[in-house]
Coordinates of C-alpha atoms in Angstrom, one line a residue:
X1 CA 142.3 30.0 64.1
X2 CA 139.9 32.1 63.6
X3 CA 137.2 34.3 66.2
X4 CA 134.2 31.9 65.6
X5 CA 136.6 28.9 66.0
X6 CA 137.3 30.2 69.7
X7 CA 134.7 32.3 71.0
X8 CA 131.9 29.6 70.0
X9 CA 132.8 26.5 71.2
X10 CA 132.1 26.5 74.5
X11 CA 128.3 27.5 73.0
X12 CA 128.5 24.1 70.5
X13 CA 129.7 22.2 73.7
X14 CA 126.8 22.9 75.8
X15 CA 124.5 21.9 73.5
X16 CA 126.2 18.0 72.7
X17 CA 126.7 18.0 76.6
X18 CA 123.2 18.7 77.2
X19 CA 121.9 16.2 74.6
X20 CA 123.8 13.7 75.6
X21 CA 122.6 14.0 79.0
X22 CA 118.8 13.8 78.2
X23 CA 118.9 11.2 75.8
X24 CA 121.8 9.0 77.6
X25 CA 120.8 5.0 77.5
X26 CA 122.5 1.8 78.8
X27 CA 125.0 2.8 77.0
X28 CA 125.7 5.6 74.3
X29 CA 122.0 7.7 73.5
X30 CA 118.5 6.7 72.3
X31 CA 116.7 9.5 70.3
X32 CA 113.5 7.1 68.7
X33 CA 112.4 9.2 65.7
X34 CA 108.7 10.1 66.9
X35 CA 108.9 10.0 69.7
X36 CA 109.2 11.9 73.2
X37 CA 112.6 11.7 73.5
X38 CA 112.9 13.0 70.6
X39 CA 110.6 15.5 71.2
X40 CA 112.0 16.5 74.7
X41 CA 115.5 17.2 72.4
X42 CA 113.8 19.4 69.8
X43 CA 112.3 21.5 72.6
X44 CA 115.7 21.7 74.2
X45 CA 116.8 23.2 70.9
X46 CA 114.2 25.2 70.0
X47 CA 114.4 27.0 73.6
X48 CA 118.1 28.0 72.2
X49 CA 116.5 29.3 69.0
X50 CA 114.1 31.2 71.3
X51 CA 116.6 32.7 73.5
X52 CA 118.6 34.0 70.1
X53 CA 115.3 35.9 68.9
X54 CA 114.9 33.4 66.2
X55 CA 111.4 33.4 64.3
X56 CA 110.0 29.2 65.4
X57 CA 107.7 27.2 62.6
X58 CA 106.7 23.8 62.9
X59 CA 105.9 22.1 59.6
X60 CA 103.3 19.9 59.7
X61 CA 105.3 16.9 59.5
X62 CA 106.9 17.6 63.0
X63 CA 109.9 19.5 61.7
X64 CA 111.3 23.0 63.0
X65 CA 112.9 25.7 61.2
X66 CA 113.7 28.7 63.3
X67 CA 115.0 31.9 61.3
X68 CA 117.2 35.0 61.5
X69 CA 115.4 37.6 59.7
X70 CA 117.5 38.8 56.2
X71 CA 117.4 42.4 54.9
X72 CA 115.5 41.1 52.1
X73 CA 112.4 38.9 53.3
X74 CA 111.4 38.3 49.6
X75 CA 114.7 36.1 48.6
X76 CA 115.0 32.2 49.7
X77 CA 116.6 31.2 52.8
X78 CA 119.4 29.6 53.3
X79 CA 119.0 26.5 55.2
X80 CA 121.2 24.5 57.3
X81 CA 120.5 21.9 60.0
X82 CA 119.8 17.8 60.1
X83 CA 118.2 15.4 61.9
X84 CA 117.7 15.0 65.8
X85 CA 117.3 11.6 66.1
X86 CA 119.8 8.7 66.4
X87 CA 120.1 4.6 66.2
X88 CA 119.4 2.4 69.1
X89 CA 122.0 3.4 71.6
X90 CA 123.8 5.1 69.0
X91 CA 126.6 8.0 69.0
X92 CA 125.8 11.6 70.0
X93 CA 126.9 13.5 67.2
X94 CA 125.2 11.5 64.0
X95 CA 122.5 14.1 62.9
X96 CA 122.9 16.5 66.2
X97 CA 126.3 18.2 64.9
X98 CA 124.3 19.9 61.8
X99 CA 121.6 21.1 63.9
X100 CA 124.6 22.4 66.4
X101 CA 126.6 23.8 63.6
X102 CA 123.7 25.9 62.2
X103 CA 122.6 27.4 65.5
X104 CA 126.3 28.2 66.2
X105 CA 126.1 30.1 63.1
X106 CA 122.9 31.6 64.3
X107 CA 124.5 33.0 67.8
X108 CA 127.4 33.8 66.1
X109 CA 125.4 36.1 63.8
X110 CA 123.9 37.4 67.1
X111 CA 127.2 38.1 68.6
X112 CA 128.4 40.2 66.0
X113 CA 125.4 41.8 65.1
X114 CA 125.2 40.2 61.5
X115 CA 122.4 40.7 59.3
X116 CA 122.9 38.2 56.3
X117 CA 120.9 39.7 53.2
X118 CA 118.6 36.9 53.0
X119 CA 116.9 34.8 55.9
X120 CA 119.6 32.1 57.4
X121 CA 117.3 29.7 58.6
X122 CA 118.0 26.4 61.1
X123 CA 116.1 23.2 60.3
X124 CA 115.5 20.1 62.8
X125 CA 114.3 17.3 61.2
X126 CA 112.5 14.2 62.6
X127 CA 113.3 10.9 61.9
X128 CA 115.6 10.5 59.7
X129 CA 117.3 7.1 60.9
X130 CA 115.5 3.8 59.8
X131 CA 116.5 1.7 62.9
X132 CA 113.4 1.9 64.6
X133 CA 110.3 1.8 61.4
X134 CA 112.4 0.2 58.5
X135 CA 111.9 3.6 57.1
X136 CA 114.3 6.1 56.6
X137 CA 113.9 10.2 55.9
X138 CA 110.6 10.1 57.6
X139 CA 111.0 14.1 58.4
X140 CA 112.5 15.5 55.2
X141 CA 110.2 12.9 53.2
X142 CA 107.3 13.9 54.9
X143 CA 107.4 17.5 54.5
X144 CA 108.2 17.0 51.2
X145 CA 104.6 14.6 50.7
X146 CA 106.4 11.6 50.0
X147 CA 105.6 9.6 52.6
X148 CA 102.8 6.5 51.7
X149 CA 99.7 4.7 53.7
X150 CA 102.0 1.9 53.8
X151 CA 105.2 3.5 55.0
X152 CA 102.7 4.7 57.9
X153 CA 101.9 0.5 58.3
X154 CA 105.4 0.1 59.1
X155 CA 105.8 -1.7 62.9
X156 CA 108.3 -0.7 65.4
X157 CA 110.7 -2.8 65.3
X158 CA 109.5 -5.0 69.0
X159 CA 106.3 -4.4 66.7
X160 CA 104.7 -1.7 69.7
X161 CA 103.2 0.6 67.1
X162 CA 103.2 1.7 63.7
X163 CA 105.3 4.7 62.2
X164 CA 101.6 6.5 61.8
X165 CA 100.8 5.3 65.1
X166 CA 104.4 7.7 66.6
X167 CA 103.5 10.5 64.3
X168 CA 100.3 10.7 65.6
X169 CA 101.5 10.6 69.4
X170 CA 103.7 13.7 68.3
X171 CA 100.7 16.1 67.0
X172 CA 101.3 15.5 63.1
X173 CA 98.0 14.5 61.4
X174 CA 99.0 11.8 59.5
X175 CA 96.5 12.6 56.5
X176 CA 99.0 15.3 55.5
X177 CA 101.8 13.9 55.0
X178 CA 100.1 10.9 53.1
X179 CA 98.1 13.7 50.6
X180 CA 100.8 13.7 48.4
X181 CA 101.3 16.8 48.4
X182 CA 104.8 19.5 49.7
X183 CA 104.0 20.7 53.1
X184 CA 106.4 23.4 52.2
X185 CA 107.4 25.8 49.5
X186 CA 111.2 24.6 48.5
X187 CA 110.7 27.3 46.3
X188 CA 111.6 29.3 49.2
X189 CA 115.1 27.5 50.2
X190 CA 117.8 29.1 48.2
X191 CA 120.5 26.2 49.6
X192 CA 120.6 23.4 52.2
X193 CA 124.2 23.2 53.8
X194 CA 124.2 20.4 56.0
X195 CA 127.3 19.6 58.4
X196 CA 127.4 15.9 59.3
X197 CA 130.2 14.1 60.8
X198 CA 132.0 11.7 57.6
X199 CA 131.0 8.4 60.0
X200 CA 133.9 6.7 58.3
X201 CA 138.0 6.4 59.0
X202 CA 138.8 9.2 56.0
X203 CA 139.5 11.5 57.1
X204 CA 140.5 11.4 60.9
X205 CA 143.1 9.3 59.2
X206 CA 144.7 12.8 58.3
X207 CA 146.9 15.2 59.6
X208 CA 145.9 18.3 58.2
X209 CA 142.5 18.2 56.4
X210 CA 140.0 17.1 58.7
X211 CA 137.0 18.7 56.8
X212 CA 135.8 17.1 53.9
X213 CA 133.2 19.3 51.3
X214 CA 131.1 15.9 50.2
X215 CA 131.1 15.2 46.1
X216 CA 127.5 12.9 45.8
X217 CA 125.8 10.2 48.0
X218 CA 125.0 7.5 47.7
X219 CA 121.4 5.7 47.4
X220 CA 120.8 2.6 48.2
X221 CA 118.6 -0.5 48.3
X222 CA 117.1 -2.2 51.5
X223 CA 115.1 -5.0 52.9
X224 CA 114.3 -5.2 56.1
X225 CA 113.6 -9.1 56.6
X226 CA 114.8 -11.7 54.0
X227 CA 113.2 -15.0 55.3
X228 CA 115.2 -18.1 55.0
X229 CA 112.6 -21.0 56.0
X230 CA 114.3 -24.3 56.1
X231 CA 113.0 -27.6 58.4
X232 CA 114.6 -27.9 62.2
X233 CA 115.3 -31.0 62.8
X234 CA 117.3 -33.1 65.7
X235 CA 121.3 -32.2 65.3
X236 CA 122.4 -35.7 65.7
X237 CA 120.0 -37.8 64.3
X238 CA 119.7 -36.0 61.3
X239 CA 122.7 -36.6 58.7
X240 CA 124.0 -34.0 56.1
X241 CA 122.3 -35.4 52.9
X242 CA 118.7 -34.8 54.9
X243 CA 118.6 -31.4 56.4
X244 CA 117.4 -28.4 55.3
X245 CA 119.8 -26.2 57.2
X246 CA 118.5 -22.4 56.9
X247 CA 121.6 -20.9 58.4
X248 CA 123.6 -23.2 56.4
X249 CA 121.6 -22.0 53.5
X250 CA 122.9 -18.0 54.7
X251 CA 126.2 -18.6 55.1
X252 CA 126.3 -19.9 51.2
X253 CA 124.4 -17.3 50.2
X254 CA 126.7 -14.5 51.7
X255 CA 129.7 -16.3 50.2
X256 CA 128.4 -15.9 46.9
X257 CA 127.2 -12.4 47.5
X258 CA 130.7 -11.3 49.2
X259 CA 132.7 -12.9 45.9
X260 CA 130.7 -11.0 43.5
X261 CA 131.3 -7.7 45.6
X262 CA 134.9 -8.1 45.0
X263 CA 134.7 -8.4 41.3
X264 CA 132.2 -5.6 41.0
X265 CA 134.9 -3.3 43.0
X266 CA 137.7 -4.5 40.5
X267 CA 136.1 -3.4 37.9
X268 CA 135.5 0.1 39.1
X269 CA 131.5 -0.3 40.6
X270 CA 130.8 1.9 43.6
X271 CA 129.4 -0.3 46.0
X272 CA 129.2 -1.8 49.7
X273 CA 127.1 -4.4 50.9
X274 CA 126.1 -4.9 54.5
X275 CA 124.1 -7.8 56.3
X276 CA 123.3 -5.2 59.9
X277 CA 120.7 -8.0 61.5
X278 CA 120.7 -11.7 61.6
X279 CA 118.2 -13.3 64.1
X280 CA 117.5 -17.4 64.3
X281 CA 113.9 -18.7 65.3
X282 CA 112.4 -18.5 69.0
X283 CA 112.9 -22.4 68.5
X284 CA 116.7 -22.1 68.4
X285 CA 119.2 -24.4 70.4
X286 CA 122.3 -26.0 70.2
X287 CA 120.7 -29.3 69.5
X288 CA 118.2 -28.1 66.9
X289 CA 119.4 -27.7 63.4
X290 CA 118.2 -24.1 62.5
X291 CA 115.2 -24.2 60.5
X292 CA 114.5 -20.1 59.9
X293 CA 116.9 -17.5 59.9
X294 CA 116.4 -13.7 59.3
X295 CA 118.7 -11.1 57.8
X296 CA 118.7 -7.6 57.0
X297 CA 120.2 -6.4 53.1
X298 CA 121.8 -3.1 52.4
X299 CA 123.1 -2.2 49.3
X300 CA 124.6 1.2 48.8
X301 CA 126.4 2.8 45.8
X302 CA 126.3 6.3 44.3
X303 CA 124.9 4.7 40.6
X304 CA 121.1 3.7 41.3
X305 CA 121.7 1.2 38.2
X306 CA 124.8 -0.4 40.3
X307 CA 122.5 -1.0 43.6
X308 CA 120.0 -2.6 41.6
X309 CA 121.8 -4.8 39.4
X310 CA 123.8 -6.1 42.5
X311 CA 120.3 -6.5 43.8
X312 CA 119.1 -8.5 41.2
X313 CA 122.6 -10.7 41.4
X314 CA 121.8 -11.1 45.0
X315 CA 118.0 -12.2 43.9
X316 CA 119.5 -14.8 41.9
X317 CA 122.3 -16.5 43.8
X318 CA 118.8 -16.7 46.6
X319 CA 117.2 -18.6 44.2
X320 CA 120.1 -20.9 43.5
X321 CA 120.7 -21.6 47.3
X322 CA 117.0 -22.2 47.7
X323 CA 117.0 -24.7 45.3
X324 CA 120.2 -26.5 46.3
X325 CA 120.2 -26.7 50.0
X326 CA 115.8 -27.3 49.7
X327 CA 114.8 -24.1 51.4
X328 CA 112.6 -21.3 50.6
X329 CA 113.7 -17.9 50.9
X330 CA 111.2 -15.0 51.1
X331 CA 111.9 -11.2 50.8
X332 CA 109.8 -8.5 52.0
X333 CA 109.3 -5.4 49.9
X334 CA 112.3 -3.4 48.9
X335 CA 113.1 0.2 49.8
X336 CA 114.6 2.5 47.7
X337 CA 116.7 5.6 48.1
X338 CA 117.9 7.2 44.9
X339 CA 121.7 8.5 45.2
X340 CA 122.0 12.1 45.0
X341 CA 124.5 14.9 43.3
X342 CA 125.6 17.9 45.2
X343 CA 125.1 21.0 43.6
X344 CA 128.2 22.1 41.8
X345 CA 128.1 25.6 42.6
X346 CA 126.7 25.3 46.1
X347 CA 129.8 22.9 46.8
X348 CA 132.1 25.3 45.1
X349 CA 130.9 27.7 47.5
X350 CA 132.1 26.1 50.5
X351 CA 135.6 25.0 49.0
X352 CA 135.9 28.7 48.6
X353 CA 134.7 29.4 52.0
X354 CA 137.0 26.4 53.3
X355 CA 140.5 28.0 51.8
X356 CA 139.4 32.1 52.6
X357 CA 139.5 30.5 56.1
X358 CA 142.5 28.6 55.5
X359 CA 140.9 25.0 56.8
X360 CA 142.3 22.6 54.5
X361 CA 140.0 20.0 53.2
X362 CA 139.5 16.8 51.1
X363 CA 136.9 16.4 48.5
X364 CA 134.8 12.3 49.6
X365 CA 131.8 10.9 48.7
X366 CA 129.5 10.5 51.3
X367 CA 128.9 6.4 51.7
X368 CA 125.7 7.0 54.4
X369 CA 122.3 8.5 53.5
X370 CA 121.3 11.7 54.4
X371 CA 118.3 14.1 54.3
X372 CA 120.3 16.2 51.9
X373 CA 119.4 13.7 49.4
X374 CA 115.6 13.5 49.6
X375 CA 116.0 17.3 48.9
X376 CA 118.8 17.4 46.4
X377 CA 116.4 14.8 44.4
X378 CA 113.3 17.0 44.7
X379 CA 115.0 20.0 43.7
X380 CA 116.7 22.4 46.4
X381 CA 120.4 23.0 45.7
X382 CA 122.5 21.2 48.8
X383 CA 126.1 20.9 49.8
X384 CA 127.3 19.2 52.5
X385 CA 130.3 19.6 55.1
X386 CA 132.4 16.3 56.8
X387 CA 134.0 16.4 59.9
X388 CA 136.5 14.0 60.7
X389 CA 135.3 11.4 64.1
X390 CA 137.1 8.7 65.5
X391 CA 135.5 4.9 66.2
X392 CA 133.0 5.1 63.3
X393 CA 129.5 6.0 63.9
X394 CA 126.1 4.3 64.5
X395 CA 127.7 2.9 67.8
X396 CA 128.1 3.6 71.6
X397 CA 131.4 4.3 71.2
X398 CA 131.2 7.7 68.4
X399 CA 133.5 10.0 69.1
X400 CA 134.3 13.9 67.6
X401 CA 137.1 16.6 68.1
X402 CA 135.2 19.6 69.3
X403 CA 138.3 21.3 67.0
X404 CA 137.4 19.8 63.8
X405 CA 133.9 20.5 64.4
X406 CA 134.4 23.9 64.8
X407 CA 136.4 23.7 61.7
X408 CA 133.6 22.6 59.9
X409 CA 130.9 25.7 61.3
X410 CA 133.6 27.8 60.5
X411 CA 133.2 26.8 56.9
X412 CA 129.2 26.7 57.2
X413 CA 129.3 30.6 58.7
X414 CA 131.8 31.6 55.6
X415 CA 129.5 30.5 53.4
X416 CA 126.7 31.9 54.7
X417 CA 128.2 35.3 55.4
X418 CA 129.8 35.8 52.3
X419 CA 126.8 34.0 49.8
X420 CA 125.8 37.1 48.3
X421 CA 128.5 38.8 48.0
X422 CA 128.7 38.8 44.1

């Protein structure tokens, strides 16, 4: 085990201790992207930055990136870090285990007195969970000028405010990132790293490699609210050949839709479907016979062509319900994330930095989105780093080895020590 491994982890501890505590909710934590919970974490963090000697910009789409200065100032950065926000009384460590990992590396630089050759820079992104807005990568998006007027329009979802509405209560003037235009220069990030915990069973099912280095991930294809509108109508005086049953109307309609997933997977499709949210009319009771249901889609795969020809299947079997079982069924606008590669080199780089360090590893696709993607697609070279958690993510009940995670900034401060050495 090596010095980092050891000497650091009390450091790493604090900080998901700390978290936890100022963003603890009914149960597990609530970190709304945009808002002041949010906020209160990022100035938590930022104060560490600040107490290492780290240099503190805010882009103007509410992100932070604190540097370590490099003997050469005029070479890109490289960049490691995530997201601050979570889901609905979600897990601790979904997003904040990057941003803990890179500043690790950052004290860990301080503690040894390391200079890297070119600035090592920790970024804190906003926003990138879509529980809240129906709109995912708000922060790396943003920066980036892809963000719309109409992603702004997007409610809450107990339909408070709009997404503009919670940038604007955090400073960001929401004209920038609607211009269309970067709000940074990518030109000057040499690599994004990020460290994210794998939020699936892979690889905590193992004995030895609990680190994964991530091969792609995938896109996908969303809606937040499909409408199925059918008639309510008495349950017992109404008889079978009469009703317009909208939750009957579902339940054939996921059938269909759960068959087809099975043949696409044998015959070799990358794909998953999920149904997150299902929610009946105010009207609902045990006597009424439901008359509107509403139900979430997401379709993930690492082929953009897969997600949206399983889309288009899904489109179709709608129709055929609809006209069956005499309801309509209505979907609001899509949203699409484009899977993304890894860069080859980038990723070769941290296997290398994985065995010099002698942490075994496995090589998995990464099924959940990240803000790696929006920048591997707009051009910045990005790896990523899994460590294995127990209980699944995006729940209450998330759990993580401080040992694997230190594993995994092990790997991250290899890399980044040793990246110019060529």
């Amino acid at each position: 085990m090596s010095e980092i491994q050891v000497k650091a982890k009390a450091f790493a501890q604090k900080i998901f201790d700390d978290v936890r505590a100022m963003s603890q909710d009914v149960q597990g934590v609530t970190r709304q992207a945009f808002s002041p919970k949010e906020t209160e974490v990022l100035q938590y963090l930022t104060a560490i930055g600040e107490s290492l000697s780290l240099e503190i910009e805010h882009d103007r789409a509410g992100n932070v990136w604190m540097t370590l200065p490099g003997k050469d100032r005029s070479l890109p950065a490289f960049v490691s870090g995530s997201h601050a926000d979570s889901v609905p009384q979600g897990g601790n460590y979904d997003g904040l285990a990057g941003i803990a990992a890179a500043l690790t590396v950052a004290w860990w630089m301080r503690q040894t007195n390391f200079q890297p050759q070119r600035d090592y820079r920790v970024l804190m992104m906003r926003g990138e969970e879509s529980s809240f807005f129906g709109k995912a990568y708000m922060g790396s998006l943003g920066m980036l000028g892809k963000l719309t007027e109409k992603d702004l329009a997007l409610k809450h979802r107990d339909g408070s405010c709009t997404l503009g509405e919670a940038m604007a209560g955090c400073g960001i003037k929401v004209d920038d990132v609607t211009a269309g235009k970067p709000l940074v220069d990518i030109g000057r990030m040499a690599a994004f790293v990020e460290l994210h915990i794998e939020q699936g069973p892979t690889l905590d099912a193992q004995d030895k490699a609990r680190a994964g280095i991530v091969t792609g991930i995938r896109g996908n294809v969303r809606h937040k609210a499909v409408r199925i509108i059918g008639e309510a109508a008495h349950s017992g005086a109404t008889d079978k050949q009469y009703r317009h049953d909208a939750l009957m109307a579902f339940t054939d309609l996921m059938q269909r839709i759960d068959r087809a997933w099975d043949r696409w997977l044998v015959h070799g499709e990358d794909l998953v479907y999920t149904t997150g949210v299902l929610k009946m009319a105010s009207s609902a009771a045990i006597s009424v016979i439901p008359g509107e249901v509403t139900f979430s889609v997401d379709i993930r795969s690492l082929s953009a062509d897969t997600a949206e020809r399983f889309h288009q299947l899904m489109q179709k079997y709608a129709q055929e319900v609809a006209e069956e079982r005499g309801v309509k069924i209505e979907f609001d606008s899509a949203l699409y994330t484009a899977p993304s590669g890894v860069d080859p080199q980038l990723s070769k780089t941290l296997e290398e930095s994985a065995a010099a360090e002698g942490i075994p590893f496995l090589r998995l696709a990464s099924g959940a989105g990240h803000d790696s993607a929006v920048l591997g697609n707009n051009g910045v070279k990005v790896a990523m780093i899994f460590v294995a958690n127990q209980l699944g993510s995006h729940n209450p009940h998330e759990a993580m080895k401080i040992e694997d995670f230190m594993q995994g900034t092990d790997i991250l401060w290899a890399a980044v020590s040793h990246y110019d050495d060529k």
